[in-house]
mmCIF file with all atom_site columns, C-alpha atoms in Angstrom:
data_model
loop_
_atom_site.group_PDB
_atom_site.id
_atom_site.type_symbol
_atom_site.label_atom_id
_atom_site.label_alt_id
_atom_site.label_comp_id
_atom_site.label_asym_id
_atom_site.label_entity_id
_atom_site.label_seq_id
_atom_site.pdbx_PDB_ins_code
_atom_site.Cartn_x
_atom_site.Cartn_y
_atom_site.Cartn_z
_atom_site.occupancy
_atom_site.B_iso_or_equiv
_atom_site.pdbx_formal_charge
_atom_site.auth_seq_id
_atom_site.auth_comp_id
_atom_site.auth_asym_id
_atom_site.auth_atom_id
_atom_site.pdbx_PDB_model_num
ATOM 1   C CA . UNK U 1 1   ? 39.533  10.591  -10.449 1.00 0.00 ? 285 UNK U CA 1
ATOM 2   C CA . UNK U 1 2   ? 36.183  12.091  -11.942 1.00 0.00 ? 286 UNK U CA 1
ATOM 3   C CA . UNK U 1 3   ? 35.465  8.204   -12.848 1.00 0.00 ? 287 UNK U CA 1
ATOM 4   C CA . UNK U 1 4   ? 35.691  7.044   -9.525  1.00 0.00 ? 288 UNK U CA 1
ATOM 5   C CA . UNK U 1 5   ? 33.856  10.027  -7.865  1.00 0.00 ? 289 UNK U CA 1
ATOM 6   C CA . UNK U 1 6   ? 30.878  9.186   -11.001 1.00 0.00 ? 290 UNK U CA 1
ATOM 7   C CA . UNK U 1 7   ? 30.794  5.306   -10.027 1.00 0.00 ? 291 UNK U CA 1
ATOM 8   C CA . UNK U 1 8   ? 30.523  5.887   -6.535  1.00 0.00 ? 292 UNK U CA 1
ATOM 9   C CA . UNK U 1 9   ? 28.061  8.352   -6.687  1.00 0.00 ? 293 UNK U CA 1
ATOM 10  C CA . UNK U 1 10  ? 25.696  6.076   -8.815  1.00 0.00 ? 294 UNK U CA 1
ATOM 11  C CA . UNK U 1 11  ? 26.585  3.166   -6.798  1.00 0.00 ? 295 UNK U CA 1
ATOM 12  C CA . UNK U 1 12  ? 25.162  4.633   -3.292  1.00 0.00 ? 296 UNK U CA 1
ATOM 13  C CA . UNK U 1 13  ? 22.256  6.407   -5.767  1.00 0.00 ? 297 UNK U CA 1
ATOM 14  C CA . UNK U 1 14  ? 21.741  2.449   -7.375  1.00 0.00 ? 298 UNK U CA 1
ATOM 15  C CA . UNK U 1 15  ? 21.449  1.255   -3.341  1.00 0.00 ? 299 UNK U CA 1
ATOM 16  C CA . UNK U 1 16  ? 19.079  3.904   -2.218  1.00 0.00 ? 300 UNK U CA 1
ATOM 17  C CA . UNK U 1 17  ? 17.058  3.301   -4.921  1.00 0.00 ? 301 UNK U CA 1
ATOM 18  C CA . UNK U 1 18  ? 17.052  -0.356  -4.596  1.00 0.00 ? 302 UNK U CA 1
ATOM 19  C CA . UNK U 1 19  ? 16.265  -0.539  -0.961  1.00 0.00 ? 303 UNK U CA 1
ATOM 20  C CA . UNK U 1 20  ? 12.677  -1.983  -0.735  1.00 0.00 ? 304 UNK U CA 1
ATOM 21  C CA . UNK U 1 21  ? 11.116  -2.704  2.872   1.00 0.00 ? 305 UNK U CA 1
ATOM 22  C CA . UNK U 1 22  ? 7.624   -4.922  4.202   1.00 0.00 ? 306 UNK U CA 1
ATOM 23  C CA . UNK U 1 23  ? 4.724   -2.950  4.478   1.00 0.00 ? 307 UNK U CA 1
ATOM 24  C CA . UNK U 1 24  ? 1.780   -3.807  5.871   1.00 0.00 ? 308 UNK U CA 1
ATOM 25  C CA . UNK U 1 25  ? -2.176  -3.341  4.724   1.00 0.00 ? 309 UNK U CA 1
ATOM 26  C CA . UNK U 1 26  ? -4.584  -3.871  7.695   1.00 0.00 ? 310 UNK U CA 1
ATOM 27  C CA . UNK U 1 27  ? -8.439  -4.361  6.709   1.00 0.00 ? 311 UNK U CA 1
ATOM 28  C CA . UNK U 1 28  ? -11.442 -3.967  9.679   1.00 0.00 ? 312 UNK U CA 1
ATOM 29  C CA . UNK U 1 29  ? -14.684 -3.837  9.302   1.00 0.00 ? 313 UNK U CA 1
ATOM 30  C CA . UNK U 1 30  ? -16.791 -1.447  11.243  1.00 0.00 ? 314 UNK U CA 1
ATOM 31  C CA . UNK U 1 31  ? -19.892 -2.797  12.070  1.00 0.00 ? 315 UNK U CA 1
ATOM 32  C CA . UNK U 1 32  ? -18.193 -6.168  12.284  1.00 0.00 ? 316 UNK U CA 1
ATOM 33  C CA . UNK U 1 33  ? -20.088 -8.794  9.654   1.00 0.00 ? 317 UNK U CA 1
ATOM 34  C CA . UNK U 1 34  ? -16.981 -8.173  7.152   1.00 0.00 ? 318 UNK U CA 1
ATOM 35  C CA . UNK U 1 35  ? -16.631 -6.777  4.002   1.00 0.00 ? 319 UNK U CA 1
ATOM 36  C CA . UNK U 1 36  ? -19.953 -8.555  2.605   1.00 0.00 ? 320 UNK U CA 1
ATOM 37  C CA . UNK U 1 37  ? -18.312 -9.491  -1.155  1.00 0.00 ? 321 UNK U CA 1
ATOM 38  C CA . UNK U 1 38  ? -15.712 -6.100  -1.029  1.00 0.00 ? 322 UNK U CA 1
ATOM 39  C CA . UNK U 1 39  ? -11.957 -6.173  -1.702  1.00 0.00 ? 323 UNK U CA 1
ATOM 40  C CA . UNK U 1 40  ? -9.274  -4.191  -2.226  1.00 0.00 ? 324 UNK U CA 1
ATOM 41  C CA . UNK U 1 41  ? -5.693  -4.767  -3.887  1.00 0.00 ? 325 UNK U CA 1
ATOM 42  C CA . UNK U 1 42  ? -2.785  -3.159  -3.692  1.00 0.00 ? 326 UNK U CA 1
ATOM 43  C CA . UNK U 1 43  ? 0.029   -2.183  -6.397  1.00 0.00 ? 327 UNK U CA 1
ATOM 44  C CA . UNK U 1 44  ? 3.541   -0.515  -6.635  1.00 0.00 ? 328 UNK U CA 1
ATOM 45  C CA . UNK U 1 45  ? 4.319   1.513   -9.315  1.00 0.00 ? 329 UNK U CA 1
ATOM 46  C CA . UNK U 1 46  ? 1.543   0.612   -11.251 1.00 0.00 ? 330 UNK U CA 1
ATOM 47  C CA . UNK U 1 47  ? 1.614   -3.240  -10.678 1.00 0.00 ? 331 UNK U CA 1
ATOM 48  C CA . UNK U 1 48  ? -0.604  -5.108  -9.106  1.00 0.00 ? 332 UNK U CA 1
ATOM 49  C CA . UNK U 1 49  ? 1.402   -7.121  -5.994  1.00 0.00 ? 333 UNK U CA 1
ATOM 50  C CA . UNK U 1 50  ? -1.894  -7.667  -4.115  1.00 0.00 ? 334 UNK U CA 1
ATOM 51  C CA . UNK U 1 51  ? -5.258  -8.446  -4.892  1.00 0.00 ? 335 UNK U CA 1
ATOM 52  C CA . UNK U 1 52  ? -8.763  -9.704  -3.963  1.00 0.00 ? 336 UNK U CA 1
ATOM 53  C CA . UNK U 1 53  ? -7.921  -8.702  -0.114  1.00 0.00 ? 337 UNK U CA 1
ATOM 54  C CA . UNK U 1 54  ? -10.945 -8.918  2.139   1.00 0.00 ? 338 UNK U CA 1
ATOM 55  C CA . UNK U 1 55  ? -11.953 -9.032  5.752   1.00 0.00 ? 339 UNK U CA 1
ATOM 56  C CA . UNK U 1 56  ? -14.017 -11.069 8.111   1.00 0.00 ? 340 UNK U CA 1
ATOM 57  C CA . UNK U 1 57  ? -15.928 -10.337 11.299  1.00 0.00 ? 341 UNK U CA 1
ATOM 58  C CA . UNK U 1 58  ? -14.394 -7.041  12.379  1.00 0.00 ? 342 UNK U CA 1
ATOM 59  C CA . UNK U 1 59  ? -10.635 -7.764  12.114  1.00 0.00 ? 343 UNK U CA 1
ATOM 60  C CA . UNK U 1 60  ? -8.340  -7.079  11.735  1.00 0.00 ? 344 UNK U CA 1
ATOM 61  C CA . UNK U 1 61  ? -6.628  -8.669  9.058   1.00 0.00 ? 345 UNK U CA 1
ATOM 62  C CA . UNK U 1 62  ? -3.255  -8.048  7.603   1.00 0.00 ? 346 UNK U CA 1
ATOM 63  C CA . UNK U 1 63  ? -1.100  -8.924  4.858   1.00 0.00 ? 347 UNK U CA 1
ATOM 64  C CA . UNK U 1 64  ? 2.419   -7.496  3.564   1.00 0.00 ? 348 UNK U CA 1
ATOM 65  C CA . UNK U 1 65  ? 3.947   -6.470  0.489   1.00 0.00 ? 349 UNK U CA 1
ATOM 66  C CA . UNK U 1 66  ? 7.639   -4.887  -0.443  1.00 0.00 ? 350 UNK U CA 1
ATOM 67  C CA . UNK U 1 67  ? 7.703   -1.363  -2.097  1.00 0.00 ? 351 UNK U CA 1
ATOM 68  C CA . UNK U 1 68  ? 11.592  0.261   -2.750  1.00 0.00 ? 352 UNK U CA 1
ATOM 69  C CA . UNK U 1 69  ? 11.977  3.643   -1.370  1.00 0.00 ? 353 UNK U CA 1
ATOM 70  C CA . UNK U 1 70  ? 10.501  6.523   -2.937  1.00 0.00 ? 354 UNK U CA 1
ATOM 71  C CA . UNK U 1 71  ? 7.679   3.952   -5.049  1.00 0.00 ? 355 UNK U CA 1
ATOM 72  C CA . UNK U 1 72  ? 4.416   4.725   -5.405  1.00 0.00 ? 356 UNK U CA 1
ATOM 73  C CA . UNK U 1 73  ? 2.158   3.143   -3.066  1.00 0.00 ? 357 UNK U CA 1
ATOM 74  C CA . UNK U 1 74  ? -2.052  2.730   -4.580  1.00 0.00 ? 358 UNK U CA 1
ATOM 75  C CA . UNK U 1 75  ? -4.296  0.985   -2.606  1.00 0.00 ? 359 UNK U CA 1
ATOM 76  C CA . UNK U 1 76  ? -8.233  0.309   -4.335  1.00 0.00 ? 360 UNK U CA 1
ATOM 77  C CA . UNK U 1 77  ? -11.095 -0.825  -3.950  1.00 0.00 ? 361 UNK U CA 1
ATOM 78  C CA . UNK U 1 78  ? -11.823 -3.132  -6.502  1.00 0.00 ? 362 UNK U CA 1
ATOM 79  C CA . UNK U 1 79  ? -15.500 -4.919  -5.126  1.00 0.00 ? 363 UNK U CA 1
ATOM 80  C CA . UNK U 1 80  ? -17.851 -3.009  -3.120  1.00 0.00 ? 364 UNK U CA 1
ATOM 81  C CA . UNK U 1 81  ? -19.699 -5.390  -1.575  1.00 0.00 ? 365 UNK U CA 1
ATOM 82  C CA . UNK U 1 82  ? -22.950 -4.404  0.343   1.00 0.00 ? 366 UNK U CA 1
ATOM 83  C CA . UNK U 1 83  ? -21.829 -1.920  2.387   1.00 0.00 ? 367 UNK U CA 1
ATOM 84  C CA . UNK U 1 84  ? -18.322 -0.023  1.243   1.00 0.00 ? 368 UNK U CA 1
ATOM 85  C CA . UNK U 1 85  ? -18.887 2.496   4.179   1.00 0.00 ? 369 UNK U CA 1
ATOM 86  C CA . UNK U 1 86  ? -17.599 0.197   6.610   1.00 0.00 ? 370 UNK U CA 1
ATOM 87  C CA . UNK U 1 87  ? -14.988 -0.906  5.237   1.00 0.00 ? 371 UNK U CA 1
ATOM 88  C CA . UNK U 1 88  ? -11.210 0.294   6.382   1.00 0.00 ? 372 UNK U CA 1
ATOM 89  C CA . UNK U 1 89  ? -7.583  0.304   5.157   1.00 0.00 ? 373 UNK U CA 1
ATOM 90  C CA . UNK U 1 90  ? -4.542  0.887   6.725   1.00 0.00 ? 374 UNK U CA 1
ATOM 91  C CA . UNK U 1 91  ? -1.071  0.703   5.907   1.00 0.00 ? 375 UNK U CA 1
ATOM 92  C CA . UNK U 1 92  ? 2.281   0.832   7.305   1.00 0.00 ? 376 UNK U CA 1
ATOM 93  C CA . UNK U 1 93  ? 5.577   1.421   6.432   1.00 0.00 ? 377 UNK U CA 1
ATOM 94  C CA . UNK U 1 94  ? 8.756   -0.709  7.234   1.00 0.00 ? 378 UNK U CA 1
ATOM 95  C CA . UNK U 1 95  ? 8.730   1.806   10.531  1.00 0.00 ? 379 UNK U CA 1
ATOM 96  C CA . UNK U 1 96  ? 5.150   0.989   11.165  1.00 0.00 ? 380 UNK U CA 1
ATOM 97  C CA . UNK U 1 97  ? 4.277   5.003   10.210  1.00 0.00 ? 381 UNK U CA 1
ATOM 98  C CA . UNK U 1 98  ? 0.540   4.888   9.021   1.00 0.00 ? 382 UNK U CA 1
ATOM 99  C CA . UNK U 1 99  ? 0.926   5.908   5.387   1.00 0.00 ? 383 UNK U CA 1
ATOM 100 C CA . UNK U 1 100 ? -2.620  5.063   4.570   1.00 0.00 ? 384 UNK U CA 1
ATOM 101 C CA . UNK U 1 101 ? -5.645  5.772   6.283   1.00 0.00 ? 385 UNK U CA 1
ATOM 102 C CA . UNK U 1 102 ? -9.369  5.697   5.353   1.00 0.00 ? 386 UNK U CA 1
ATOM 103 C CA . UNK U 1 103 ? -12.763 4.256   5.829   1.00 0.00 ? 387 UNK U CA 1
ATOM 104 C CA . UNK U 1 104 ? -14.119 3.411   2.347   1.00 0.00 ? 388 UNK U CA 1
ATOM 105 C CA . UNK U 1 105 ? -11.526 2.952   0.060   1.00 0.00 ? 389 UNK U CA 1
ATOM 106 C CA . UNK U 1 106 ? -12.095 4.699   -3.352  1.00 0.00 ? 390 UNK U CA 1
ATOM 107 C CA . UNK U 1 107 ? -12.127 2.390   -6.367  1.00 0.00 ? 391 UNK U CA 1
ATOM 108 C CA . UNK U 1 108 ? -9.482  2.083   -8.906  1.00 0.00 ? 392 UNK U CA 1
ATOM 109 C CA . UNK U 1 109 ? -7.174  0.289   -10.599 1.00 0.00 ? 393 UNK U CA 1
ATOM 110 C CA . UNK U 1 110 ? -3.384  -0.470  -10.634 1.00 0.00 ? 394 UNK U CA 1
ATOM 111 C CA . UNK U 1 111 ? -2.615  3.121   -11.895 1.00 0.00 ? 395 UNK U CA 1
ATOM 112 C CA . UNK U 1 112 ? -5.324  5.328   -11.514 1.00 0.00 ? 396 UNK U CA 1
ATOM 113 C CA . UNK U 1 113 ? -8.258  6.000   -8.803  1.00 0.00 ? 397 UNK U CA 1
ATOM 114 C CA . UNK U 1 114 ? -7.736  4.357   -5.106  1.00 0.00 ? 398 UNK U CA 1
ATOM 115 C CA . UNK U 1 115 ? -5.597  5.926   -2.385  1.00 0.00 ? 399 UNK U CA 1
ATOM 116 C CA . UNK U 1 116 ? -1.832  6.643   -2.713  1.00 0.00 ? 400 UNK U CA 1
ATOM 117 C CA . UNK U 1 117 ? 1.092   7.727   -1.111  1.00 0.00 ? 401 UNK U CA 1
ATOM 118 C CA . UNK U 1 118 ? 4.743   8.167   -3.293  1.00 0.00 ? 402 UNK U CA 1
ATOM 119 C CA . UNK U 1 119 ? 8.098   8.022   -1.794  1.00 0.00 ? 403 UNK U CA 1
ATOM 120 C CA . UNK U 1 120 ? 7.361   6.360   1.259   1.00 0.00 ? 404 UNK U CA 1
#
């Protein structure tokens, strides 16, 4: 009995874990001429599952990416372009929460630096 109770108990832990849903990274521009040569990229749980994302005109521009529940979302600026200040990130959960919010997106890398949110 104590076997069974154990293997369903990491079964439904296994699922939870495993459960990934689309997020979604919106980029604007607020003066409206684009990023000028920035970018940002995104990465879960240390890797790298977007890069070299940009925007044009004032946006907005969107692209998604799958994170599992409770991973650790980092988003980075990784070109500054001529003027960081107007640039802007956003990002969604599967439930379309904003998770991410900011006007001039610090720079990092994969693991360290940027913007993040864990768990979500």
């Amino acid at each position: 009995m104590k076997n069974l109770i154990l293997f369903v108990f990491l079964f439904v832990q296994a699922t939870i874990i495993s459960q990934s849903c689309s997020h979604t990274i919106q980029r604007t521009d607020t003066w409206g001429d684009g990023w000028n040569g920035g970018a940002v990229a995104v990465s879960v749980n240390g890797v790298t599952v977007l890069s070299n994302l940009s925007c044009s005109g004032y946006g907005p521009t969107s692209s998604t990416f799958s994170a599992a529940v409770g991973a650790t979302i980092r988003v980075y600026r990784t070109a500054s372009g001529s003027y960081p200040s107007e640039m802007r990130i956003r990002v969604l959960n599967g439930a379309g929460a904003t998770i991410i919010n900011t006007i001039q997106p610090l720079a990092g890398t994969a693991t360290s630096g940027g913007h993040i949110v864990a768990g979500s």
